[in-house]
């Protein structure tokens, strides 16, 4: 289909603003003004059709099953979308006087408290804009904590080999050296290896629990004791919190800093890759390092922005957070309540185990344990050797059946990995239908490997030439070219 | 459990396939010592009808910019958003999808981002743009990290006339790499190129906002020359609506252009979610943080779009990535793309022109008023800094009682500017509203 630049017709326009003529040269020096502005000119109907057609070329949770592991692609309730758009929220300027935004501040203050209770932490900042941004916030706080104690030699952050790529990237961005620790044969942190790498240089260990294999690390308390014993802190990557809501809390596991992904666990949508929201929770020892501002309740019962944080790491972004996402998460938490949130974890884990039970016989399941909300499998070993079909091919073939593929080739420690996270909002029928499709593709891969290797066959485009995109970069268009 | 589809029969049937007796069995490996062992202490769940009531009540405790007349700006602007923008944002194929890892069923998102990159590159006059960042402030910080990565120099020069929030976030990010952040001071509300030239010695970059936070036009050509004379990159901070009428950073020689995309059809929403943008000269392409979308073809020669140059990114490069950023602000980039497509060049220029006209109407109206003087000489855009004899807090309160939001108290960010305020005017402010404000202000001063 055409781009907006190719749909351009000179002179087309719709009036959205008063047409009063303004002579800019009356106000600004001519030398400061630009001469041309080659943007496309379109009629409103063209714009609507264009973006509607583009939406048809996208698969979302509302289009069909989306078992993308580690991403928690649960259903996004429509009520969230309504509440976030109430004028009393959506039309608030961030510099309005506090007395004019008491409802917004109350919502944020209560959400801070809700997230403290859910994670078992003592204080929460709602400021970070996404999970990775929450990670950076948390790691900068850890850095500030050690330095404030005069403990300047803590230059290393330990990251397991199963970690999300953001973990090591974050540690590096905060100026730390990254030290890797391997997994043991049960898929958890190798404790002996961990004991080898912790030292007086350890600033923190970053961990996801359940981890990216979907496995709960039962030795979490020993891990915590090992890191704390060496003077380091424990950082919890909240990507997988959906699995343990109301069952186990990072604060009780020994974690000192936690980030959450409201777009995963708390149903605010993923938006095609943002906006997310990545609040950070901390234990009391780190409270004084939170980014500014936090939301406070004053003695008179009113709410306000508190910039008076003794050793704050500063500001992580403009203003107070992705407020629109906070309204959605608040709506979700109040829709479910405490019991409902625990039910989320229960059904998320039930769905994952059910799906695994349907697939286990036909696929490799490298760690024979009860997974939580997600699990990692791989095609049989002989598949690639005898047919040349790889996990990527299976993923592409799934597209022909109207489902989004699982996360593939992650975590890095499982060869040909497929990581499946069905979430709690899927019906048994959907899980059954998906298992049938996946098992069917596996059969097909042996019988007619070329059909799988050349998939997808029914998408708006076939497999795209990624090498060409780098070799002959075309990263923008202009009118007429 | 409002959104779970399961009946008790479903659960029983599923447990029997799993071979477990109860759901609790599936959590058996969580040691007792780390189990919560009590219900979460949260309010009970509510029906949709009840939760709507709860949120309605909270929202009505706020005064919003639709009921009030707002002259607040300073980085977030109350601009008119055409109906189509909201309509497209609610297409759930867009908002319920994730980052476009599977290109074949994400062509919608990918093409939107490609078009967004094209629009940003055109607006800023830069060679290429990326898929968006969290907001203007983090875009500035990421741009500084790019300059540090490119030059290996650890000194960052930022004009004091840059948005105070941006400078704050820059300092936070700089801390991680032990970078030194130096401010070029205000000289009559603006930045002195000679001073920049001195400060930029051995600096990675010089960061200047134009028009600046105080609403004034800087001298970008001279400032670029000052930065380049010292081998520092020039990072231009720009408002995207201003770019419809002002010479773009690409024309005056900037190496990187960044800014806040909120004015392009994104609601104020109490400060977020917003949209950071970044355009660069092509030699910095491989240092860009975040996603980049490129055009390519499939095996049948059909055009399509993919995430590209991913070897810069965290999921491939881990600790050697250019940034830890994972997502972009996809949905906000969609809003901006739809907005610019609707307004077109004429509409975007009109938004800028009406705003500039409005701010000058305000300035003209206050000429000779005793308690309100223009704080600085020099050309300004749609924001007007005033020195006032009425204490800013008192001024804000008095205006609030008359249904007016603003102005911003500049002393809050610039201790050297007590009794200074900033009025921002967008196309939403009618000539009558501005004249009314003039009257009120004149009344207050006398």
mmCIF file of C-alpha atoms in Angstrom, chain A residues 1-6 13 16-20 22 24 27-29 31-35 37-42 44 47-48 50-52 54-62 66 68 71 73 76-79 81-83 85-96 99-104 106-107 114 117-118 129-130 132-133 136 140 143 163 165-166 168-170 172-175 178 180 216 218 221 243 246-249 252 269-275 307 313-325 330-331 334-338 340-341 343 345-347 349-351 353-354 369-370 372 396 399 404-405 412 424-428 431 456 459-465 468-470 473-477, chain B residues 1-6 10-11 13-15 17-18 23-27 29-31 33-36 38 40-46 48 51-52 54-56 58-59 61-66 72-74 76 80 82 84 88-100 102-109 111-112 114-115 117-119 121-123 126-128 134-135 137-138 142 165-166 168-169 172-173 175-178 217 243-248 267-274 285 292-299 302-306 308-309 314 318-319 323-324 326-331 334 337-338 340-342 344-351 353-354 356-357 360 379-380 397 400 405 408 412-413 427 431:
data_model
loop_
_atom_site.group_PDB
_atom_site.id
_atom_site.type_symbol
_atom_site.label_atom_id
_atom_site.label_comp_id
_atom_site.label_asym_id
_atom_site.label_seq_id
_atom_site.Cartn_x
_atom_site.Cartn_y
_atom_site.Cartn_z
ATOM 1 C CA UNK A 1 0.000 0.000 0.000
ATOM 2 C CA UNK A 2 0.991 3.633 -0.424
ATOM 3 C CA UNK A 3 2.606 5.806 2.214
ATOM 4 C CA UNK A 4 1.209 9.175 3.241
ATOM 5 C CA UNK A 5 3.938 10.753 1.130
ATOM 6 C CA UNK A 6 2.716 8.859 -1.930
ATOM 7 C CA UNK A 13 -6.605 20.199 3.286
ATOM 8 C CA UNK A 16 -9.129 22.142 11.850
ATOM 9 C CA UNK A 17 -8.124 25.620 12.988
ATOM 10 C CA UNK A 18 -9.475 29.116 12.364
ATOM 11 C CA UNK A 19 -8.332 30.298 8.944
ATOM 12 C CA UNK A 20 -7.363 33.819 10.041
ATOM 13 C CA UNK A 22 -1.223 35.744 10.102
ATOM 14 C CA UNK A 24 4.628 36.074 10.644
ATOM 15 C CA UNK A 27 6.699 39.110 14.620
ATOM 16 C CA UNK A 28 9.857 37.236 13.679
ATOM 17 C CA UNK A 29 12.950 38.150 11.647
ATOM 18 C CA UNK A 31 16.098 35.100 8.520
ATOM 19 C CA UNK A 32 14.692 32.892 11.273
ATOM 20 C CA UNK A 33 11.837 31.552 9.143
ATOM 21 C CA UNK A 34 11.889 28.395 7.069
ATOM 22 C CA UNK A 35 11.105 28.547 3.386
ATOM 23 C CA UNK A 37 7.795 22.502 4.566
ATOM 24 C CA UNK A 38 7.431 19.477 2.277
ATOM 25 C CA UNK A 39 4.880 17.530 4.313
ATOM 26 C CA UNK A 40 2.101 15.530 2.664
ATOM 27 C CA UNK A 41 -1.269 17.149 1.962
ATOM 28 C CA UNK A 42 -4.226 14.806 2.379
ATOM 29 C CA UNK A 44 -9.438 13.650 6.046
ATOM 30 C CA UNK A 47 -6.039 9.837 6.412
ATOM 31 C CA UNK A 48 -8.782 7.761 7.996
ATOM 32 C CA UNK A 50 -4.861 5.018 5.350
ATOM 33 C CA UNK A 51 -4.517 4.351 9.066
ATOM 34 C CA UNK A 52 -7.505 2.028 9.137
ATOM 35 C CA UNK A 54 -2.624 -0.058 8.328
ATOM 36 C CA UNK A 55 -4.446 -1.291 11.417
ATOM 37 C CA UNK A 56 -5.657 -4.249 9.351
ATOM 38 C CA UNK A 57 -2.017 -5.158 8.808
ATOM 39 C CA UNK A 58 -1.416 -5.553 12.508
ATOM 40 C CA UNK A 59 -2.069 -8.378 14.925
ATOM 41 C CA UNK A 60 -3.074 -7.350 18.434
ATOM 42 C CA UNK A 61 -4.446 -9.185 21.450
ATOM 43 C CA UNK A 62 -7.925 -8.270 20.218
ATOM 44 C CA UNK A 66 -0.657 -13.695 21.445
ATOM 45 C CA UNK A 68 4.608 -13.935 23.347
ATOM 46 C CA UNK A 71 5.598 -9.900 27.428
ATOM 47 C CA UNK A 73 0.037 -10.074 26.330
ATOM 48 C CA UNK A 76 -6.592 -5.017 27.855
ATOM 49 C CA UNK A 77 -9.951 -4.116 29.408
ATOM 50 C CA UNK A 78 -11.822 -1.413 27.519
ATOM 51 C CA UNK A 79 -12.925 0.350 30.689
ATOM 52 C CA UNK A 81 -9.296 3.108 27.854
ATOM 53 C CA UNK A 82 -12.411 5.053 28.838
ATOM 54 C CA UNK A 83 -11.218 6.167 32.255
ATOM 55 C CA UNK A 85 -9.639 9.591 28.554
ATOM 56 C CA UNK A 86 -11.911 11.325 31.067
ATOM 57 C CA UNK A 87 -11.280 15.039 30.546
ATOM 58 C CA UNK A 88 -10.562 15.312 34.274
ATOM 59 C CA UNK A 89 -7.454 13.186 33.649
ATOM 60 C CA UNK A 90 -6.518 13.572 29.986
ATOM 61 C CA UNK A 91 -6.805 17.365 29.893
ATOM 62 C CA UNK A 92 -4.657 18.169 32.942
ATOM 63 C CA UNK A 93 -1.564 20.260 32.415
ATOM 64 C CA UNK A 94 1.371 18.995 34.471
ATOM 65 C CA UNK A 95 2.148 22.475 35.794
ATOM 66 C CA UNK A 96 -1.338 23.089 37.149
ATOM 67 C CA UNK A 99 -5.208 22.358 44.402
ATOM 68 C CA UNK A 100 -6.573 21.875 40.871
ATOM 69 C CA UNK A 101 -5.295 18.301 40.475
ATOM 70 C CA UNK A 102 -6.175 16.691 43.812
ATOM 71 C CA UNK A 103 -7.981 13.786 42.141
ATOM 72 C CA UNK A 104 -4.990 12.966 39.971
ATOM 73 C CA UNK A 106 -4.841 11.057 45.070
ATOM 74 C CA UNK A 107 -4.971 8.402 42.369
ATOM 75 C CA UNK A 114 -1.231 -0.477 46.134
ATOM 76 C CA UNK A 117 1.453 -3.851 49.087
ATOM 77 C CA UNK A 118 1.625 -5.987 45.936
ATOM 78 C CA UNK A 129 8.348 5.533 31.581
ATOM 79 C CA UNK A 130 8.945 1.854 30.831
ATOM 80 C CA UNK A 132 13.984 -0.543 30.975
ATOM 81 C CA UNK A 133 13.638 2.985 32.324
ATOM 82 C CA UNK A 136 17.932 2.360 35.014
ATOM 83 C CA UNK A 140 21.159 4.403 39.622
ATOM 84 C CA UNK A 143 24.789 3.185 42.798
ATOM 85 C CA UNK A 163 18.414 -12.446 31.835
ATOM 86 C CA UNK A 165 18.966 -7.986 27.395
ATOM 87 C CA UNK A 166 17.889 -4.816 29.123
ATOM 88 C CA UNK A 168 23.151 -5.901 31.206
ATOM 89 C CA UNK A 169 22.458 -2.852 28.998
ATOM 90 C CA UNK A 170 21.062 -0.986 32.008
ATOM 91 C CA UNK A 172 26.386 -0.630 31.562
ATOM 92 C CA UNK A 173 24.396 2.584 31.145
ATOM 93 C CA UNK A 174 24.729 3.226 34.880
ATOM 94 C CA UNK A 175 28.485 2.814 34.572
ATOM 95 C CA UNK A 178 28.609 -6.634 33.949
ATOM 96 C CA UNK A 180 27.606 -13.048 34.166
ATOM 97 C CA UNK A 216 10.620 -20.123 40.254
ATOM 98 C CA UNK A 218 13.373 -21.977 45.054
ATOM 99 C CA UNK A 221 16.591 -16.866 50.008
ATOM 100 C CA UNK A 243 2.985 -15.371 37.909
ATOM 101 C CA UNK A 246 -0.775 -12.393 45.790
ATOM 102 C CA UNK A 247 1.273 -15.579 46.249
ATOM 103 C CA UNK A 248 4.790 -14.330 46.811
ATOM 104 C CA UNK A 249 6.237 -10.844 46.919
ATOM 105 C CA UNK A 252 9.572 -10.980 51.033
ATOM 106 C CA UNK A 269 -1.829 -1.901 26.672
ATOM 107 C CA UNK A 270 1.515 -2.362 24.963
ATOM 108 C CA UNK A 271 0.617 0.184 22.282
ATOM 109 C CA UNK A 272 2.666 -1.408 19.511
ATOM 110 C CA UNK A 273 5.768 -0.970 21.666
ATOM 111 C CA UNK A 274 5.020 1.796 24.141
ATOM 112 C CA UNK A 275 3.985 3.790 26.012
ATOM 113 C CA UNK A 307 10.611 17.287 45.826
ATOM 114 C CA UNK A 313 19.144 10.478 42.179
ATOM 115 C CA UNK A 314 17.348 13.409 40.524
ATOM 116 C CA UNK A 315 14.770 13.336 37.831
ATOM 117 C CA UNK A 316 14.375 10.449 35.371
ATOM 118 C CA UNK A 317 12.066 12.157 32.871
ATOM 119 C CA UNK A 318 9.830 15.199 32.545
ATOM 120 C CA UNK A 319 7.051 15.473 35.104
ATOM 121 C CA UNK A 320 5.658 12.598 37.161
ATOM 122 C CA UNK A 321 5.279 9.479 35.058
ATOM 123 C CA UNK A 322 3.132 8.122 32.259
ATOM 124 C CA UNK A 323 0.021 9.286 34.060
ATOM 125 C CA UNK A 324 -2.381 7.944 31.415
ATOM 126 C CA UNK A 325 -0.969 4.479 32.039
ATOM 127 C CA UNK A 330 -5.409 1.918 38.936
ATOM 128 C CA UNK A 331 -8.647 1.061 37.140
ATOM 129 C CA UNK A 334 -9.685 -1.699 41.534
ATOM 130 C CA UNK A 335 -11.572 -3.883 39.073
ATOM 131 C CA UNK A 336 -9.847 -6.998 40.393
ATOM 132 C CA UNK A 337 -9.157 -6.257 44.032
ATOM 133 C CA UNK A 338 -6.715 -8.283 46.107
ATOM 134 C CA UNK A 340 -8.823 -10.979 41.863
ATOM 135 C CA UNK A 341 -5.112 -10.268 41.474
ATOM 136 C CA UNK A 343 -6.723 -15.192 40.764
ATOM 137 C CA UNK A 345 -1.641 -15.466 38.948
ATOM 138 C CA UNK A 346 -3.551 -18.705 39.520
ATOM 139 C CA UNK A 347 -5.127 -18.736 36.089
ATOM 140 C CA UNK A 349 -0.065 -20.464 35.835
ATOM 141 C CA UNK A 350 -2.922 -22.874 35.204
ATOM 142 C CA UNK A 351 -3.073 -21.841 31.538
ATOM 143 C CA UNK A 353 0.744 -25.643 32.641
ATOM 144 C CA UNK A 354 -2.259 -26.754 30.626
ATOM 145 C CA UNK A 369 9.783 -28.770 36.413
ATOM 146 C CA UNK A 370 6.437 -27.099 37.042
ATOM 147 C CA UNK A 372 4.780 -20.734 36.394
ATOM 148 C CA UNK A 396 6.425 -17.853 10.702
ATOM 149 C CA UNK A 399 1.202 -16.506 11.294
ATOM 150 C CA UNK A 404 1.085 -14.473 17.111
ATOM 151 C CA UNK A 405 4.150 -16.690 17.555
ATOM 152 C CA UNK A 412 19.736 -17.563 25.021
ATOM 153 C CA UNK A 424 -4.825 -15.806 32.325
ATOM 154 C CA UNK A 425 -7.330 -14.233 29.972
ATOM 155 C CA UNK A 426 -7.353 -16.975 27.337
ATOM 156 C CA UNK A 427 -10.082 -19.619 27.195
ATOM 157 C CA UNK A 428 -9.449 -23.333 27.261
ATOM 158 C CA UNK A 431 -5.381 -23.045 24.187
ATOM 159 C CA UNK A 456 3.997 -17.155 6.009
ATOM 160 C CA UNK A 459 0.194 -12.410 5.560
ATOM 161 C CA UNK A 460 0.154 -9.023 3.807
ATOM 162 C CA UNK A 461 3.841 -9.571 3.044
ATOM 163 C CA UNK A 462 6.103 -12.609 3.043
ATOM 164 C CA UNK A 463 9.403 -12.951 4.864
ATOM 165 C CA UNK A 464 11.260 -9.699 4.532
ATOM 166 C CA UNK A 465 14.839 -9.246 3.461
ATOM 167 C CA UNK A 468 18.826 -5.678 2.275
ATOM 168 C CA UNK A 469 17.334 -3.244 4.802
ATOM 169 C CA UNK A 470 20.839 -2.768 6.220
ATOM 170 C CA UNK A 473 19.122 1.587 4.055
ATOM 171 C CA UNK A 474 15.849 3.374 3.310
ATOM 172 C CA UNK A 475 14.841 4.915 6.579
ATOM 173 C CA UNK A 476 12.599 7.720 5.375
ATOM 174 C CA UNK A 477 10.615 9.004 2.468
ATOM 175 C CA UNK B 1 -11.419 -12.263 38.670
ATOM 176 C CA UNK B 2 -13.200 -10.043 36.287
ATOM 177 C CA UNK B 3 -11.294 -10.898 33.138
ATOM 178 C CA UNK B 4 -10.689 -14.617 33.525
ATOM 179 C CA UNK B 5 -12.881 -16.665 31.235
ATOM 180 C CA UNK B 6 -12.657 -19.901 33.258
ATOM 181 C CA UNK B 10 -12.835 -25.487 33.046
ATOM 182 C CA UNK B 11 -10.316 -25.380 35.846
ATOM 183 C CA UNK B 13 -10.804 -30.271 33.452
ATOM 184 C CA UNK B 14 -7.500 -28.446 32.881
ATOM 185 C CA UNK B 15 -6.022 -29.626 36.167
ATOM 186 C CA UNK B 17 -4.987 -32.857 31.933
ATOM 187 C CA UNK B 18 -2.030 -31.391 33.810
ATOM 188 C CA UNK B 23 -3.965 -24.953 41.499
ATOM 189 C CA UNK B 24 -1.986 -24.761 44.721
ATOM 190 C CA UNK B 25 0.003 -27.799 43.540
ATOM 191 C CA UNK B 26 1.352 -25.664 40.698
ATOM 192 C CA UNK B 27 2.913 -23.299 43.244
ATOM 193 C CA UNK B 29 7.937 -25.107 44.648
ATOM 194 C CA UNK B 30 7.620 -21.684 46.245
ATOM 195 C CA UNK B 31 9.196 -22.117 49.696
ATOM 196 C CA UNK B 33 9.436 -18.698 53.827
ATOM 197 C CA UNK B 34 8.730 -16.486 50.809
ATOM 198 C CA UNK B 35 4.987 -17.097 50.504
ATOM 199 C CA UNK B 36 2.665 -14.263 51.305
ATOM 200 C CA UNK B 38 -2.401 -13.887 53.649
ATOM 201 C CA UNK B 40 -3.315 -8.871 49.682
ATOM 202 C CA UNK B 41 -4.465 -5.911 51.690
ATOM 203 C CA UNK B 42 -6.247 -4.143 48.846
ATOM 204 C CA UNK B 43 -9.832 -3.032 48.363
ATOM 205 C CA UNK B 44 -12.311 -5.578 47.027
ATOM 206 C CA UNK B 45 -12.778 -5.857 43.309
ATOM 207 C CA UNK B 46 -15.508 -3.800 41.674
ATOM 208 C CA UNK B 48 -17.324 -2.164 35.721
ATOM 209 C CA UNK B 51 -15.162 1.227 38.926
ATOM 210 C CA UNK B 52 -16.364 3.772 36.371
ATOM 211 C CA UNK B 54 -14.901 5.572 41.288
ATOM 212 C CA UNK B 55 -12.766 6.966 38.475
ATOM 213 C CA UNK B 56 -15.382 9.517 37.461
ATOM 214 C CA UNK B 58 -11.638 11.126 41.126
ATOM 215 C CA UNK B 59 -11.487 12.841 37.748
ATOM 216 C CA UNK B 61 -11.864 16.464 41.732
ATOM 217 C CA UNK B 62 -9.634 18.045 39.086
ATOM 218 C CA UNK B 63 -9.991 21.270 37.119
ATOM 219 C CA UNK B 64 -9.039 20.583 33.533
ATOM 220 C CA UNK B 65 -7.906 22.613 30.544
ATOM 221 C CA UNK B 66 -11.213 22.022 28.771
ATOM 222 C CA UNK B 72 0.364 27.103 30.883
ATOM 223 C CA UNK B 73 3.108 25.708 28.691
ATOM 224 C CA UNK B 74 6.793 25.306 29.375
ATOM 225 C CA UNK B 76 3.624 20.699 27.416
ATOM 226 C CA UNK B 80 -6.205 21.363 19.466
ATOM 227 C CA UNK B 82 -8.647 16.723 15.703
ATOM 228 C CA UNK B 84 -9.588 11.585 13.920
ATOM 229 C CA UNK B 88 -7.232 6.041 15.208
ATOM 230 C CA UNK B 89 -5.592 5.612 18.622
ATOM 231 C CA UNK B 90 -8.534 3.451 19.702
ATOM 232 C CA UNK B 91 -8.051 0.979 16.872
ATOM 233 C CA UNK B 92 -7.145 -1.968 19.011
ATOM 234 C CA UNK B 93 -4.978 -3.624 16.353
ATOM 235 C CA UNK B 94 -2.581 -0.783 17.122
ATOM 236 C CA UNK B 95 -2.877 -0.417 20.859
ATOM 237 C CA UNK B 96 -3.116 -4.112 21.830
ATOM 238 C CA UNK B 97 -0.065 -5.178 19.832
ATOM 239 C CA UNK B 98 3.485 -5.339 21.087
ATOM 240 C CA UNK B 99 6.719 -4.137 19.566
ATOM 241 C CA UNK B 100 6.868 -5.395 15.956
ATOM 242 C CA UNK B 102 7.130 -10.412 13.805
ATOM 243 C CA UNK B 103 7.293 -8.066 10.856
ATOM 244 C CA UNK B 104 4.810 -9.921 8.638
ATOM 245 C CA UNK B 105 1.885 -9.296 10.984
ATOM 246 C CA UNK B 106 3.111 -5.922 12.229
ATOM 247 C CA UNK B 107 3.255 -4.016 8.969
ATOM 248 C CA UNK B 108 0.739 -1.538 10.356
ATOM 249 C CA UNK B 109 2.932 -0.487 13.262
ATOM 250 C CA UNK B 111 4.786 1.512 8.368
ATOM 251 C CA UNK B 112 3.445 4.027 10.889
ATOM 252 C CA UNK B 114 8.520 4.580 9.016
ATOM 253 C CA UNK B 115 6.151 7.431 8.214
ATOM 254 C CA UNK B 117 10.558 8.846 11.017
ATOM 255 C CA UNK B 118 9.984 10.501 7.637
ATOM 256 C CA UNK B 119 7.876 13.286 9.138
ATOM 257 C CA UNK B 121 13.270 13.970 9.451
ATOM 258 C CA UNK B 122 11.362 16.464 7.281
ATOM 259 C CA UNK B 123 10.340 18.700 10.180
ATOM 260 C CA UNK B 126 17.857 15.976 9.526
ATOM 261 C CA UNK B 127 18.943 13.012 7.382
ATOM 262 C CA UNK B 128 17.295 10.288 9.461
ATOM 263 C CA UNK B 134 10.096 8.321 26.119
ATOM 264 C CA UNK B 135 9.908 12.123 26.092
ATOM 265 C CA UNK B 137 13.876 15.162 28.431
ATOM 266 C CA UNK B 138 15.161 11.621 27.916
ATOM 267 C CA UNK B 142 20.182 10.124 25.073
ATOM 268 C CA UNK B 165 13.358 19.389 33.393
ATOM 269 C CA UNK B 166 15.542 18.389 30.446
ATOM 270 C CA UNK B 168 17.607 17.754 35.348
ATOM 271 C CA UNK B 169 17.224 14.477 33.505
ATOM 272 C CA UNK B 172 20.749 12.099 36.193
ATOM 273 C CA UNK B 173 21.782 10.222 33.062
ATOM 274 C CA UNK B 175 25.896 10.568 36.553
ATOM 275 C CA UNK B 176 25.990 6.969 35.349
ATOM 276 C CA UNK B 177 28.945 7.686 33.055
ATOM 277 C CA UNK B 178 30.549 10.259 35.364
ATOM 278 C CA UNK B 217 14.830 32.913 19.789
ATOM 279 C CA UNK B 243 9.502 23.822 13.304
ATOM 280 C CA UNK B 244 6.604 24.415 10.933
ATOM 281 C CA UNK B 245 7.671 28.063 10.673
ATOM 282 C CA UNK B 246 11.274 28.307 11.913
ATOM 283 C CA UNK B 247 14.427 27.296 10.091
ATOM 284 C CA UNK B 248 14.988 23.678 11.065
ATOM 285 C CA UNK B 267 -3.200 14.930 25.166
ATOM 286 C CA UNK B 268 -1.656 16.713 28.147
ATOM 287 C CA UNK B 269 -2.530 13.847 30.463
ATOM 288 C CA UNK B 270 -0.810 15.413 33.481
ATOM 289 C CA UNK B 271 2.641 14.955 31.971
ATOM 290 C CA UNK B 272 2.612 11.632 30.161
ATOM 291 C CA UNK B 273 2.695 9.527 28.134
ATOM 292 C CA UNK B 274 4.522 11.858 25.772
ATOM 293 C CA UNK B 285 23.071 6.496 12.338
ATOM 294 C CA UNK B 292 14.787 2.226 13.662
ATOM 295 C CA UNK B 293 12.473 1.000 10.929
ATOM 296 C CA UNK B 294 13.671 0.503 7.369
ATOM 297 C CA UNK B 295 12.043 -0.303 4.069
ATOM 298 C CA UNK B 296 12.852 -3.551 2.276
ATOM 299 C CA UNK B 297 11.129 -6.200 0.155
ATOM 300 C CA UNK B 298 9.886 -9.741 0.619
ATOM 301 C CA UNK B 299 10.836 -12.692 -1.602
ATOM 302 C CA UNK B 302 6.632 -6.687 -2.342
ATOM 303 C CA UNK B 303 7.544 -3.658 -0.281
ATOM 304 C CA UNK B 304 7.581 -4.074 3.487
ATOM 305 C CA UNK B 305 9.138 -2.647 6.632
ATOM 306 C CA UNK B 306 11.380 -4.160 9.295
ATOM 307 C CA UNK B 308 16.717 -2.558 11.272
ATOM 308 C CA UNK B 309 20.259 -1.799 12.455
ATOM 309 C CA UNK B 314 20.052 -4.235 23.966
ATOM 310 C CA UNK B 318 23.324 -6.486 25.728
ATOM 311 C CA UNK B 319 25.899 -4.522 27.772
ATOM 312 C CA UNK B 323 21.137 2.418 25.162
ATOM 313 C CA UNK B 324 19.038 0.111 27.333
ATOM 314 C CA UNK B 326 13.626 -1.429 24.561
ATOM 315 C CA UNK B 327 10.279 -0.082 23.460
ATOM 316 C CA UNK B 328 9.650 3.225 21.768
ATOM 317 C CA UNK B 329 6.457 5.228 22.269
ATOM 318 C CA UNK B 330 4.696 3.479 19.380
ATOM 319 C CA UNK B 331 1.161 4.632 20.045
ATOM 320 C CA UNK B 334 0.949 7.005 15.741
ATOM 321 C CA UNK B 337 1.778 10.759 12.477
ATOM 322 C CA UNK B 338 -2.008 10.989 12.203
ATOM 323 C CA UNK B 340 0.643 15.787 11.026
ATOM 324 C CA UNK B 341 -1.101 13.919 8.177
ATOM 325 C CA UNK B 342 -4.365 15.678 9.021
ATOM 326 C CA UNK B 344 -0.566 19.022 6.601
ATOM 327 C CA UNK B 345 1.959 21.799 6.077
ATOM 328 C CA UNK B 346 -0.684 24.537 5.990
ATOM 329 C CA UNK B 347 -2.437 23.392 9.155
ATOM 330 C CA UNK B 348 0.762 22.920 11.115
ATOM 331 C CA UNK B 349 1.953 26.373 10.054
ATOM 332 C CA UNK B 350 -1.395 27.778 11.091
ATOM 333 C CA UNK B 351 -1.117 26.210 14.558
ATOM 334 C CA UNK B 353 1.219 31.155 13.449
ATOM 335 C CA UNK B 354 -1.937 31.559 15.540
ATOM 336 C CA UNK B 356 2.779 33.313 17.828
ATOM 337 C CA UNK B 357 0.172 35.914 16.944
ATOM 338 C CA UNK B 360 2.319 38.962 20.570
ATOM 339 C CA UNK B 379 12.273 38.011 19.290
ATOM 340 C CA UNK B 380 9.984 35.455 20.860
ATOM 341 C CA UNK B 397 -4.348 32.297 42.608
ATOM 342 C CA UNK B 400 -7.430 30.698 38.970
ATOM 343 C CA UNK B 405 -4.658 28.379 34.533
ATOM 344 C CA UNK B 408 4.231 29.357 35.142
ATOM 345 C CA UNK B 412 10.772 27.998 40.701
ATOM 346 C CA UNK B 413 13.389 26.948 38.128
ATOM 347 C CA UNK B 427 -4.031 28.271 18.823
ATOM 348 C CA UNK B 431 -8.271 36.876 20.679
#
